[in-house]
Amino acid sequence: MVKVRAENITKIFKTLKALDNVSVTVDHGLFFCLLGPSGSGKTTLMRIIAGLETPTSGSVFFDDEDVTDLSPSERNIAMVFQFPSIYPSLNVYDNIALAIRREVKSKQDERERVRWAASLLRIEEHLNKRHHEIDFGILQRVSIAKAIVRNARVFIFDEPLSNLDTKLRESLRSEFQRIHREVGGTFIYVTHDQLEAMAIADRIGILRDGRLQQVGSPDEIYYHPVNKFVAYFIGSPTINFIDTKLKLVESKLYASVGDSHIELGEAAKFALQSRQDKLENIQLGVRPHDISISTAPVSDSIPCYVNYIESLGTVLLVELKSGSASFKCLCDAGLNVREGMQVYAVFNKEHIHVIDAETEMVII
Ligand SMILES: Nc1ncnc2c1ncn2[C@@H]1O[C@H](COP(=O)(O)OP(=O)(O)OP(=O)(O)O)[C@@H](O)[C@H]1O
Ligand SMILES: [Mg+2]
């Protein structure tokens, strides 16, 4: 396994800049997810790391070796794509064995490695079957087995689960961490599904329009997004953005929310100290998980009325309104709330983000 380093990668297709000066490092043996919306450049970056595409400028390093001019086979990469790649004329065993025909020392070695990969992907019972005898979910497991059986320096997965139905996707997703642990290689995994990335990655890199927005652990990205895009893209239900005015009164910092206001914590005050002359054009970013509802008035709460209730099973997604501000919160389905009712919203101060609406950067 190697450390992968993409340095100042730019890729221009005719007039389209698919990647704009992207630099990212994936440490040895890490499970790294590259996450971003459709067309953000994920596949292009993977293809450049794999050697299937040449960057317009920039370099790719495996450890300290510059591999920018090496072919995919010289780089020794194993890849899995959205669609299974299986030879229909061969059975599952031979498909997996073919992937290691240059690596194995003996038939015994081949058998052991194929069986190891098959057991990791739970496809032992299908080893003698052919393409037409197995379903799509199993075919994709075979593709993954063909990749992880190899002694590759890097394993690249480009949306391997995106064509599976929800149940199959969930079951394979939950197995990916175990597969990574057993294989012990450097995994780079592309997805546009933030839940998938949050569930399986050690670190996540977020791309938007060919530009890398942030790299961090799932927790860092969730709790400390650097900008509005990352805050919006990560987390479900989606974060609320609330227009606010900040006011410093007797050394306490208040943020308006609709017709009312809340006091912000010391950390926010500290972060905003340097810009006290510029407290306009600010938004609060608050996740629905971080707003709770009280049916009776409590201190530092926002009086609101319930505008809309959506049932998500054991929890309710409730839209609250206070003056011109509206925001959603999650509450227990057992809470007695009805549309039109007056309630009090309590914000979890620890997780309120303050955002510069002009630059879209998160201040805290
Ligand atoms: N060979 C190509 N020629 C021209 N444009 C391309 C080529 N490959 C990709 N693009 C463009 O580059 C941009 C990034 O594409 P890319 O496939 O890397 O995005 P992606 O993040 O993988 O998207 P998706 O989630 O849909 O797979 C898109 O606008 C795409 O149309
Ligand atoms: Mg893609």
PDB file of C-alpha atoms and ligand atoms in Angstrom, residues 13 16 18 36-45 53 82 158-159 190 192, ligand 1:
ATOM      1  CA  PHE A  13     -11.537  19.263 -21.448  1.00  0.00           C
ATOM      2  CA  LEU A  16     -14.393  22.947 -19.508  1.00  0.00           C
ATOM      3  CA  ALA A  18     -13.196  19.725 -14.759  1.00  0.00           C
ATOM      4  CA  GLY A  36     -19.352  15.550  -4.459  1.00  0.00           C
ATOM      5  CA  PRO A  37     -22.400  16.166  -6.606  1.00  0.00           C
ATOM      6  CA  SER A  38     -22.714  14.872 -10.157  1.00  0.00           C
ATOM      7  CA  GLY A  39     -20.245  16.538 -12.520  1.00  0.00           C
ATOM      8  CA  SER A  40     -17.992  17.835  -9.725  1.00  0.00           C
ATOM      9  CA  GLY A  41     -14.940  15.997 -11.120  1.00  0.00           C
ATOM     10  CA  LYS A  42     -14.755  12.874  -8.936  1.00  0.00           C
ATOM     11  CA  THR A  43     -14.318  10.360 -11.752  1.00  0.00           C
ATOM     12  CA  THR A  44     -11.871  12.632 -13.542  1.00  0.00           C
ATOM     13  CA  LEU A  45      -9.670  12.830 -10.438  1.00  0.00           C
ATOM     14  CA  GLU A  53      -6.328  10.220 -17.868  1.00  0.00           C
ATOM     15  CA  GLN A  82     -20.304   1.412 -11.306  1.00  0.00           C
ATOM     16  CA  ASP A 158     -15.934   4.629  -8.417  1.00  0.00           C
ATOM     17  CA  GLU A 159     -19.518   4.547  -7.134  1.00  0.00           C
ATOM     18  CA  VAL A 190     -15.972   7.784  -4.923  1.00  0.00           C
ATOM     19  CA  HIS A 192     -22.135  11.297  -4.376  1.00  0.00           C
TER      20      HIS A 192
HETATM   21  N1  LIG B   1     -13.785  12.960 -21.609  1.00  0.00           N
HETATM   22  C1  LIG B   1     -14.453  14.079 -21.333  1.00  0.00           C
HETATM   23  N2  LIG B   1     -14.612  15.042 -22.264  1.00  0.00           N
HETATM   24  C2  LIG B   1     -15.272  16.180 -21.992  1.00  0.00           C
HETATM   25  N3  LIG B   1     -15.806  16.479 -20.785  1.00  0.00           N
HETATM   26  C3  LIG B   1     -15.676  15.568 -19.812  1.00  0.00           C
HETATM   27  C4  LIG B   1     -15.002  14.319 -20.013  1.00  0.00           C
HETATM   28  N4  LIG B   1     -15.020  13.619 -18.858  1.00  0.00           N
HETATM   29  C5  LIG B   1     -15.679  14.384 -17.974  1.00  0.00           C
HETATM   30  N5  LIG B   1     -16.081  15.539 -18.525  1.00  0.00           N
HETATM   31  C6  LIG B   1     -16.797  16.649 -17.852  1.00  0.00           C
HETATM   32  O1  LIG B   1     -16.054  16.979 -16.692  1.00  0.00           O
HETATM   33  C7  LIG B   1     -16.919  17.287 -15.593  1.00  0.00           C
HETATM   34  C8  LIG B   1     -16.593  16.357 -14.446  1.00  0.00           C
HETATM   35  O2  LIG B   1     -16.970  15.048 -14.818  1.00  0.00           O
HETATM   36  P1  LIG B   1     -16.779  13.785 -13.878  1.00  0.00           P
HETATM   37  O3  LIG B   1     -17.249  12.597 -14.636  1.00  0.00           O
HETATM   38  O4  LIG B   1     -15.392  13.765 -13.359  1.00  0.00           O
HETATM   39  O5  LIG B   1     -17.783  14.122 -12.692  1.00  0.00           O
HETATM   40  P2  LIG B   1     -18.296  13.199 -11.505  1.00  0.00           P
HETATM   41  O6  LIG B   1     -18.147  13.994 -10.262  1.00  0.00           O
HETATM   42  O7  LIG B   1     -17.648  11.873 -11.563  1.00  0.00           O
HETATM   43  O8  LIG B   1     -19.855  13.074 -11.835  1.00  0.00           O
HETATM   44  P3  LIG B   1     -20.866  11.828 -11.626  1.00  0.00           P
HETATM   45  O9  LIG B   1     -21.267  11.873 -10.156  1.00  0.00           O
HETATM   46  O10 LIG B   1     -22.025  12.173 -12.499  1.00  0.00           O
HETATM   47  O11 LIG B   1     -20.176  10.559 -11.994  1.00  0.00           O
HETATM   48  C9  LIG B   1     -18.343  17.113 -16.134  1.00  0.00           C
HETATM   49  O12 LIG B   1     -18.817  18.382 -16.490  1.00  0.00           O
HETATM   50  C10 LIG B   1     -18.161  16.219 -17.330  1.00  0.00           C
HETATM   51  O13 LIG B   1     -19.175  16.449 -18.290  1.00  0.00           O
END
